[in-house]
DNA sequence: TATTTTAACTTGACTAGTCAAGTGATGGTG
DNA sequence: CACCATCACTTGACTAGTCAAGTTAAAATA
């Protein structure tokens, strides 16, 4: 009667799981004085620096406004610097953030992995990754059906 | 060098996908003047009404404070009513919400399903659901490793 | 019965994000 | 060369959520 399609069941699971694991990740990262969202942004900056806000927004799938606010917070905390450069702002990590990331990154990767390593075999993880990749890629091309 | 474990790759995919599909769902539900979060709450209330805020918070994995604010918004919009009953508040849908849900539910289920129906076979969807169920259930029992 | 405890809910101060309107410097065109 | 458009970014008003401290009414206890 309710939630009856297999797709909607998957959807629910995905939502609940990501919600749950996000909260746990936040708790985990508290020891480094970071949130999951901040970590996500810092990783992208570290990987692609120097880059503009537009580019960064795209990478973390957040709007221009969202990235502007997030960077304001990160700048206040001394994790990143924005340099007005031409008509764009170029973002890069501070030494402080660089040092923290060096320390956090392996731990966070291990933490993320443990959600899957503990219950799925290598083979199953590959299957899950392949399925989710297809679903994700498709969703990026998807259009909202008209009203 | 970065993001190298299979687990962390899955994690990223899940996060990006749920983020993406959530935004699309919000866009889709705009025609009914609802957000995804509101729809999620209304579905739970509809299924289990009458229920307390504690129970509801548990079902949608949100804190007490979060559900309190959400219900305040939904009440303001005339979707639900809270009755002080004993020392708890009992939540139920208004006729207005009941009518809307009747209309939205099948459409939203179809919308959610389309993320998977379009790219995965029935068999693959079952596999994905089974894998995610295991991962999700495990995460609920999981403990944050000590610092 | 008066007093404390407790359980359910609310609220203030945040993070994180959205959308849409507002800035401000760059660069093209009359 | 002055004006206007455009592009990158910011900001005001929201939704949605967190945590921790604050209510408040019922229950338990002295």
Short mmCIF file of C-alpha atoms (C1' of nucleotides) in Angstrom, two decimals:
data_model
loop_
_atom_site.label_atom_id
_atom_site.label_comp_id
_atom_site.label_asym_id
_atom_site.label_seq_id
_atom_site.Cartn_x
_atom_site.Cartn_y
_atom_site.Cartn_z
CA UNK A 1 0.00 0.00 0.00
CA UNK A 2 2.70 2.50 0.92
CA UNK A 3 6.23 2.93 -0.44
CA UNK A 4 5.57 0.00 -2.65
CA UNK A 5 7.92 0.29 -5.59
CA UNK A 6 11.38 -1.17 -5.29
CA UNK A 7 12.80 2.17 -6.45
CA UNK A 8 11.14 4.08 -3.65
CA UNK A 9 12.48 1.58 -1.15
CA UNK A 10 16.00 2.08 -2.45
CA UNK A 11 15.51 5.82 -2.36
CA UNK A 12 14.45 5.74 1.27
CA UNK A 13 17.39 3.56 2.24
CA UNK A 14 19.83 5.85 0.50
CA UNK A 15 18.39 8.93 2.15
CA UNK A 16 18.34 7.41 5.61
CA UNK A 17 21.80 5.96 5.27
CA UNK A 18 23.46 9.12 3.98
CA UNK A 19 21.69 11.12 6.64
CA UNK A 20 22.85 8.73 9.33
CA UNK A 21 26.43 8.41 8.12
CA UNK A 22 26.69 12.15 7.66
CA UNK A 23 25.80 12.71 11.28
CA UNK A 24 28.30 10.09 12.36
CA UNK A 25 30.94 11.65 10.19
CA UNK A 26 30.25 15.00 11.83
CA UNK A 27 30.70 13.41 15.21
CA UNK A 28 33.91 11.76 14.07
CA UNK A 29 35.36 14.96 12.62
CA UNK A 30 34.56 16.92 15.75
CA UNK A 31 37.95 15.91 17.11
CA UNK A 32 39.55 17.90 14.29
CA UNK A 33 37.14 20.79 14.70
CA UNK A 34 35.64 20.18 11.29
CA UNK A 35 32.24 19.29 9.87
CA UNK A 36 31.65 16.89 7.01
CA UNK A 37 30.66 19.73 4.70
CA UNK A 38 33.82 21.66 5.55
CA UNK A 39 35.99 18.61 5.04
CA UNK A 40 34.36 18.03 1.67
CA UNK A 41 35.13 21.59 0.56
CA UNK A 42 38.70 21.52 1.90
CA UNK A 43 39.43 18.27 0.04
CA UNK A 44 38.28 19.79 -3.21
CA UNK A 45 40.29 22.96 -2.67
CA UNK A 46 43.36 20.94 -1.78
CA UNK A 47 43.02 18.83 -4.90
CA UNK A 48 42.30 21.60 -7.38
CA UNK A 49 43.78 24.76 -5.87
CA UNK A 50 43.97 27.43 -6.97
CA UNK A 51 40.41 27.56 -8.24
CA UNK A 52 37.48 29.96 -8.47
CA UNK A 53 34.27 29.84 -6.44
CA UNK A 54 32.30 28.85 -9.52
CA UNK A 55 34.47 25.82 -10.09
CA UNK A 56 34.34 24.84 -6.45
CA UNK A 57 30.57 25.22 -6.26
CA UNK A 58 30.26 22.85 -9.20
CA UNK A 59 32.53 20.25 -7.60
CA UNK A 60 30.62 20.07 -4.35
CA UNK A 61 27.18 20.54 -5.98
CA UNK A 62 26.23 23.64 -4.05
CA UNK A 63 24.93 26.96 -5.37
CA UNK A 64 27.04 30.09 -5.74
CA UNK A 65 25.40 31.54 -2.68
CA UNK A 66 26.05 28.43 -0.65
CA UNK A 67 29.74 28.33 -1.50
CA UNK A 68 30.08 32.03 -0.75
CA UNK A 69 28.79 31.53 2.79
CA UNK A 70 30.77 28.36 3.36
CA UNK A 71 34.00 30.03 2.27
CA UNK A 72 33.28 33.01 4.51
CA UNK A 73 33.11 30.63 7.46
CA UNK A 74 36.25 28.74 6.42
CA UNK A 75 38.10 32.02 5.92
CA UNK A 76 37.05 33.25 9.34
CA UNK A 77 38.47 30.05 10.82
CA UNK A 78 41.70 30.57 8.91
CA UNK A 79 41.47 27.49 6.70
CA UNK A 80 41.45 29.18 3.32
CA UNK A 81 42.32 32.46 1.63
CA UNK A 82 40.51 34.23 -1.19
CA UNK A 83 42.49 36.50 -3.43
CA UNK A 84 40.72 38.93 -5.73
CA UNK A 85 42.44 38.10 -8.95
CA UNK A 86 41.23 39.55 -12.17
CA UNK A 87 37.49 39.60 -11.71
CA UNK A 88 37.33 36.23 -9.99
CA UNK A 89 38.42 35.16 -6.52
CA UNK A 90 41.05 32.47 -6.30
CA UNK A 91 40.82 30.08 -3.40
CA UNK A 92 43.65 28.21 -1.75
CA UNK A 93 44.35 26.44 1.51
CA UNK A 94 46.33 28.06 4.31
CA UNK A 95 49.27 26.20 5.85
CA UNK A 96 47.07 25.54 8.85
CA UNK A 97 44.47 23.75 6.73
CA UNK A 98 47.15 21.95 4.74
CA UNK A 99 48.60 20.55 7.95
CA UNK A 100 45.22 19.52 9.32
CA UNK A 101 44.21 17.81 6.09
CA UNK A 102 47.38 15.79 6.03
CA UNK A 103 46.34 14.41 9.37
CA UNK A 104 42.59 14.07 8.82
CA UNK A 105 42.50 12.67 5.33
CA UNK A 106 43.68 9.11 6.02
CA UNK A 107 41.50 8.86 9.10
CA UNK A 108 38.41 10.13 7.31
CA UNK A 109 38.99 7.79 4.39
CA UNK A 110 39.29 4.88 6.79
CA UNK A 111 36.16 6.01 8.58
CA UNK A 112 34.16 6.23 5.38
CA UNK A 113 35.43 2.88 4.19
CA UNK A 114 34.47 1.17 7.40
CA UNK A 115 30.79 1.62 6.60
CA UNK A 116 31.27 -0.82 3.73
CA UNK A 117 34.31 -2.90 4.68
CA UNK A 118 32.57 -4.17 7.78
CA UNK A 119 29.64 -5.72 5.92
CA UNK A 120 30.41 -6.13 2.23
CA UNK A 121 33.02 -8.21 0.45
CA UNK A 122 35.40 -6.59 -2.03
CA UNK A 123 33.26 -8.03 -4.82
CA UNK A 124 30.05 -6.64 -3.37
CA UNK A 125 31.59 -3.22 -2.91
CA UNK A 126 32.57 -3.17 -6.55
CA UNK A 127 29.03 -4.12 -7.52
CA UNK A 128 27.58 -1.41 -5.30
CA UNK A 129 29.97 1.15 -6.71
CA UNK A 130 29.15 0.20 -10.29
CA UNK A 131 25.40 0.37 -9.68
CA UNK A 132 25.58 3.69 -7.88
CA UNK A 133 27.80 5.15 -10.58
CA UNK A 134 25.25 4.34 -13.21
CA UNK A 135 22.40 5.70 -11.12
CA UNK A 136 24.32 8.86 -10.28
CA UNK A 137 25.44 9.56 -13.82
CA UNK A 138 21.92 9.07 -15.07
CA UNK A 139 20.53 11.44 -12.46
CA UNK A 140 22.82 14.20 -13.70
CA UNK A 141 21.21 14.05 -17.12
CA UNK A 142 17.71 13.63 -15.78
CA UNK A 143 15.00 16.15 -16.34
CA UNK A 144 12.12 16.95 -14.03
CA UNK A 145 8.89 15.80 -15.65
CA UNK A 146 6.58 18.74 -16.47
CA UNK A 147 3.63 19.40 -14.16
CA UNK B 1 46.66 9.31 -4.23
CA UNK B 2 43.38 10.79 -3.06
CA UNK B 3 40.03 9.17 -2.30
CA UNK B 4 41.64 5.88 -2.99
CA UNK B 5 39.65 3.27 -1.13
CA UNK B 6 36.66 1.71 -2.83
CA UNK B 7 34.60 2.52 0.24
CA UNK B 8 35.35 6.21 0.04
CA UNK B 9 34.41 6.22 -3.62
CA UNK B 10 31.07 4.64 -2.81
CA UNK B 11 30.57 7.14 -0.02
CA UNK B 12 31.16 10.07 -2.33
CA UNK B 13 28.78 8.71 -4.94
CA UNK B 14 26.07 8.18 -2.37
CA UNK B 15 26.47 11.67 -0.98
CA UNK B 16 26.49 13.35 -4.37
CA UNK B 17 23.59 11.30 -5.63
CA UNK B 18 21.33 11.85 -2.63
CA UNK B 19 22.20 15.52 -2.67
CA UNK B 20 21.37 15.77 -6.35
CA UNK B 21 18.18 13.77 -6.23
CA UNK B 22 17.01 15.64 -3.17
CA UNK B 23 17.30 18.92 -5.01
CA UNK B 24 15.46 17.47 -7.96
CA UNK B 25 12.75 16.13 -5.69
CA UNK B 26 12.37 19.59 -4.19
CA UNK B 27 11.95 21.02 -7.63
CA UNK B 28 9.43 18.34 -8.51
CA UNK B 29 7.39 18.83 -5.34
CA UNK B 30 7.28 22.59 -5.81
CA UNK B 31 4.12 22.11 -7.87
CA UNK B 32 2.41 20.81 -4.73
CA UNK B 33 3.93 23.51 -2.54
CA UNK B 34 5.93 20.96 -0.60
CA UNK B 35 9.59 20.24 0.07
CA UNK B 36 11.11 16.78 0.21
CA UNK B 37 11.60 17.05 3.97
CA UNK B 38 7.98 18.04 4.47
CA UNK B 39 6.75 15.24 2.26
CA UNK B 40 8.85 12.78 4.23
CA UNK B 41 7.34 13.93 7.51
CA UNK B 42 3.78 13.97 6.17
CA UNK B 43 4.14 10.41 4.86
CA UNK B 44 5.23 9.20 8.26
CA UNK B 45 2.42 11.02 10.03
CA UNK B 46 -0.10 9.66 7.57
CA UNK B 47 1.13 6.13 8.07
CA UNK B 48 1.40 6.14 11.85
CA UNK B 49 -1.01 8.82 13.05
CA UNK B 50 -1.75 9.58 15.74
CA UNK B 51 1.80 9.63 17.10
CA UNK B 52 4.01 11.69 19.38
CA UNK B 53 6.88 13.95 18.37
CA UNK B 54 9.39 11.55 19.86
CA UNK B 55 8.15 8.71 17.70
CA UNK B 56 8.08 10.86 14.62
CA UNK B 57 11.59 12.21 15.23
CA UNK B 58 12.83 8.66 15.42
CA UNK B 59 11.15 7.67 12.17
CA UNK B 60 12.64 10.48 10.13
CA UNK B 61 16.01 10.44 11.97
CA UNK B 62 15.89 14.01 13.14
CA UNK B 63 16.43 15.41 16.63
CA UNK B 64 13.64 16.51 18.95
CA UNK B 65 14.49 20.10 18.24
CA UNK B 66 14.42 19.55 14.51
CA UNK B 67 11.01 17.90 14.54
CA UNK B 68 9.65 20.63 16.78
CA UNK B 69 10.59 23.31 14.26
CA UNK B 70 9.43 21.29 11.27
CA UNK B 71 6.03 20.67 12.84
CA UNK B 72 5.70 24.34 13.72
CA UNK B 73 6.11 25.14 10.01
CA UNK B 74 3.71 22.41 8.92
CA UNK B 75 1.16 23.55 11.47
CA UNK B 76 1.44 27.14 10.29
CA UNK B 77 0.72 25.92 6.75
CA UNK B 78 -2.29 23.98 8.01
CA UNK B 79 -1.00 20.51 7.17
CA UNK B 80 -1.01 19.00 10.64
CA UNK B 81 -2.49 19.52 14.08
CA UNK B 82 -0.87 18.94 17.46
CA UNK B 83 -3.10 18.13 20.39
CA UNK B 84 -1.74 18.38 23.90
CA UNK B 85 -2.79 15.01 25.18
CA UNK B 86 -1.57 13.83 28.50
CA UNK B 87 1.90 15.25 28.66
CA UNK B 88 2.72 14.45 25.06
CA UNK B 89 1.52 16.09 21.86
CA UNK B 90 -0.32 13.93 19.41
CA UNK B 91 0.16 14.69 15.76
CA UNK B 92 -2.27 14.05 12.96
CA UNK B 93 -2.89 15.24 9.42
CA UNK B 94 -5.52 17.81 8.57
CA UNK B 95 -8.04 17.07 5.84
CA UNK B 96 -6.14 19.47 3.65
CA UNK B 97 -2.92 17.47 3.99
CA UNK B 98 -4.79 14.19 3.62
CA UNK B 99 -6.20 15.36 0.31
CA UNK B 100 -2.85 16.62 -0.94
CA UNK B 101 -1.06 13.43 0.01
CA UNK B 102 -3.59 11.33 -1.85
CA UNK B 103 -2.62 13.24 -4.93
CA UNK B 104 1.14 13.60 -4.38
CA UNK B 105 2.00 10.14 -3.13
CA UNK B 106 1.69 8.18 -6.38
CA UNK B 107 3.49 10.90 -8.31
CA UNK B 108 6.35 11.13 -5.85
CA UNK B 109 6.74 7.35 -5.75
CA UNK B 110 6.92 7.29 -9.53
CA UNK B 111 9.41 10.13 -9.48
CA UNK B 112 11.66 8.39 -6.98
CA UNK B 113 11.44 5.12 -8.85
CA UNK B 114 12.41 6.72 -12.12
CA UNK B 115 15.93 7.34 -10.82
CA UNK B 116 16.42 3.58 -10.84
CA UNK B 117 13.92 2.23 -13.37
CA UNK B 118 15.56 4.21 -16.14
CA UNK B 119 18.99 2.62 -15.72
CA UNK B 120 18.79 -0.58 -13.71
CA UNK B 121 17.03 -3.86 -14.41
CA UNK B 122 14.64 -5.33 -11.87
CA UNK B 123 17.38 -7.74 -10.87
CA UNK B 124 19.95 -4.99 -10.39
CA UNK B 125 17.53 -2.94 -8.33
CA UNK B 126 17.01 -5.90 -6.03
CA UNK B 127 20.76 -6.29 -5.68
CA UNK B 128 21.20 -2.60 -4.93
CA UNK B 129 18.42 -2.68 -2.38
CA UNK B 130 19.87 -5.74 -0.66
CA UNK B 131 23.35 -4.24 -0.48
CA UNK B 132 22.12 -0.89 0.81
CA UNK B 133 19.93 -2.57 3.39
CA UNK B 134 22.89 -4.39 4.82
CA UNK B 135 25.03 -1.27 4.80
CA UNK B 136 22.29 0.81 6.38
CA UNK B 137 21.47 -1.71 9.09
CA UNK B 138 25.10 -2.03 9.95
CA UNK B 139 25.53 1.72 10.20
CA UNK B 140 22.76 1.90 12.78
CA UNK B 141 24.75 -0.34 15.09
CA UNK B 142 28.04 1.30 14.33
CA UNK B 143 30.08 3.12 16.92
CA UNK B 144 32.35 6.08 16.34
CA UNK B 145 35.95 5.00 16.94
CA UNK B 146 37.50 6.79 19.94
CA UNK B 147 39.87 9.69 19.26
"C1'" DT C 1 0.16 17.32 50.43
"C1'" DA C 2 4.32 19.84 49.16
"C1'" DT C 3 8.52 19.01 46.60
"C1'" DT C 4 11.47 17.06 43.58
"C1'" DT C 5 12.32 14.41 39.41
"C1'" DT C 6 11.54 13.33 34.91
"C1'" DA C 7 9.81 13.18 30.31
"C1'" DA C 8 8.16 15.82 26.19
"C1'" DC C 9 8.57 19.64 23.97
"C1'" DT C 10 10.54 24.53 22.84
"C1'" DT C 11 13.97 27.80 21.92
"C1'" DG C 12 18.44 30.53 21.23
"C1'" DA C 13 22.56 30.42 18.81
"C1'" DC C 14 24.70 28.01 15.21
"C1'" DT C 15 25.93 25.49 10.50
"C1'" DA C 16 24.42 24.59 5.84
"C1'" DG C 17 21.96 25.35 2.26
"C1'" DT C 18 18.30 27.65 -1.39
"C1'" DC C 19 16.63 31.50 -4.44
"C1'" DA C 20 16.56 35.93 -6.16
"C1'" DA C 21 17.90 40.56 -5.97
"C1'" DG C 22 21.95 43.48 -5.34
"C1'" DT C 23 27.21 44.92 -6.08
"C1'" DG C 24 31.11 46.05 -8.61
"C1'" DA C 25 34.78 45.49 -11.69
"C1'" DT C 26 35.79 44.04 -16.86
"C1'" DG C 27 35.13 44.48 -21.22
"C1'" DG C 28 32.56 45.36 -25.52
"C1'" DT C 29 30.02 48.65 -28.35
"C1'" DG C 30 27.98 53.32 -30.09
"C1'" DC D 1 35.47 57.77 -24.32
"C1'" DA D 2 31.28 57.16 -22.02
"C1'" DC D 3 27.74 53.80 -21.29
"C1'" DC D 4 25.91 49.45 -20.81
"C1'" DA D 5 26.02 44.57 -20.36
"C1'" DT D 6 27.96 40.74 -18.22
"C1'" DC D 7 30.10 37.88 -15.04
"C1'" DA D 8 31.67 36.58 -10.34
"C1'" DC D 9 30.48 37.10 -6.12
"C1'" DT D 10 27.50 38.71 -1.91
"C1'" DT D 11 23.50 39.15 0.73
"C1'" DG D 12 18.58 39.13 2.68
"C1'" DA D 13 14.94 36.20 3.71
"C1'" DC D 14 13.93 31.46 4.02
"C1'" DT D 15 13.97 26.13 5.04
"C1'" DA D 16 16.18 22.49 7.59
"C1'" DG D 17 18.79 20.90 10.78
"C1'" DT D 18 22.14 20.52 15.32
"C1'" DC D 19 23.12 21.04 20.39
"C1'" DA D 20 22.26 22.46 24.85
"C1'" DA D 21 19.72 25.06 28.01
"C1'" DG D 22 15.00 26.31 29.27
"C1'" DT D 23 9.80 25.20 30.04
"C1'" DT D 24 6.11 22.76 31.87
"C1'" DA D 25 3.07 19.36 33.36
"C1'" DA D 26 2.73 14.65 35.36
"C1'" DA D 27 4.67 11.27 38.49
"C1'" DA D 28 6.99 9.84 42.29
"C1'" DT D 29 8.60 10.53 46.71
"C1'" DA D 30 9.16 12.21 51.24
#
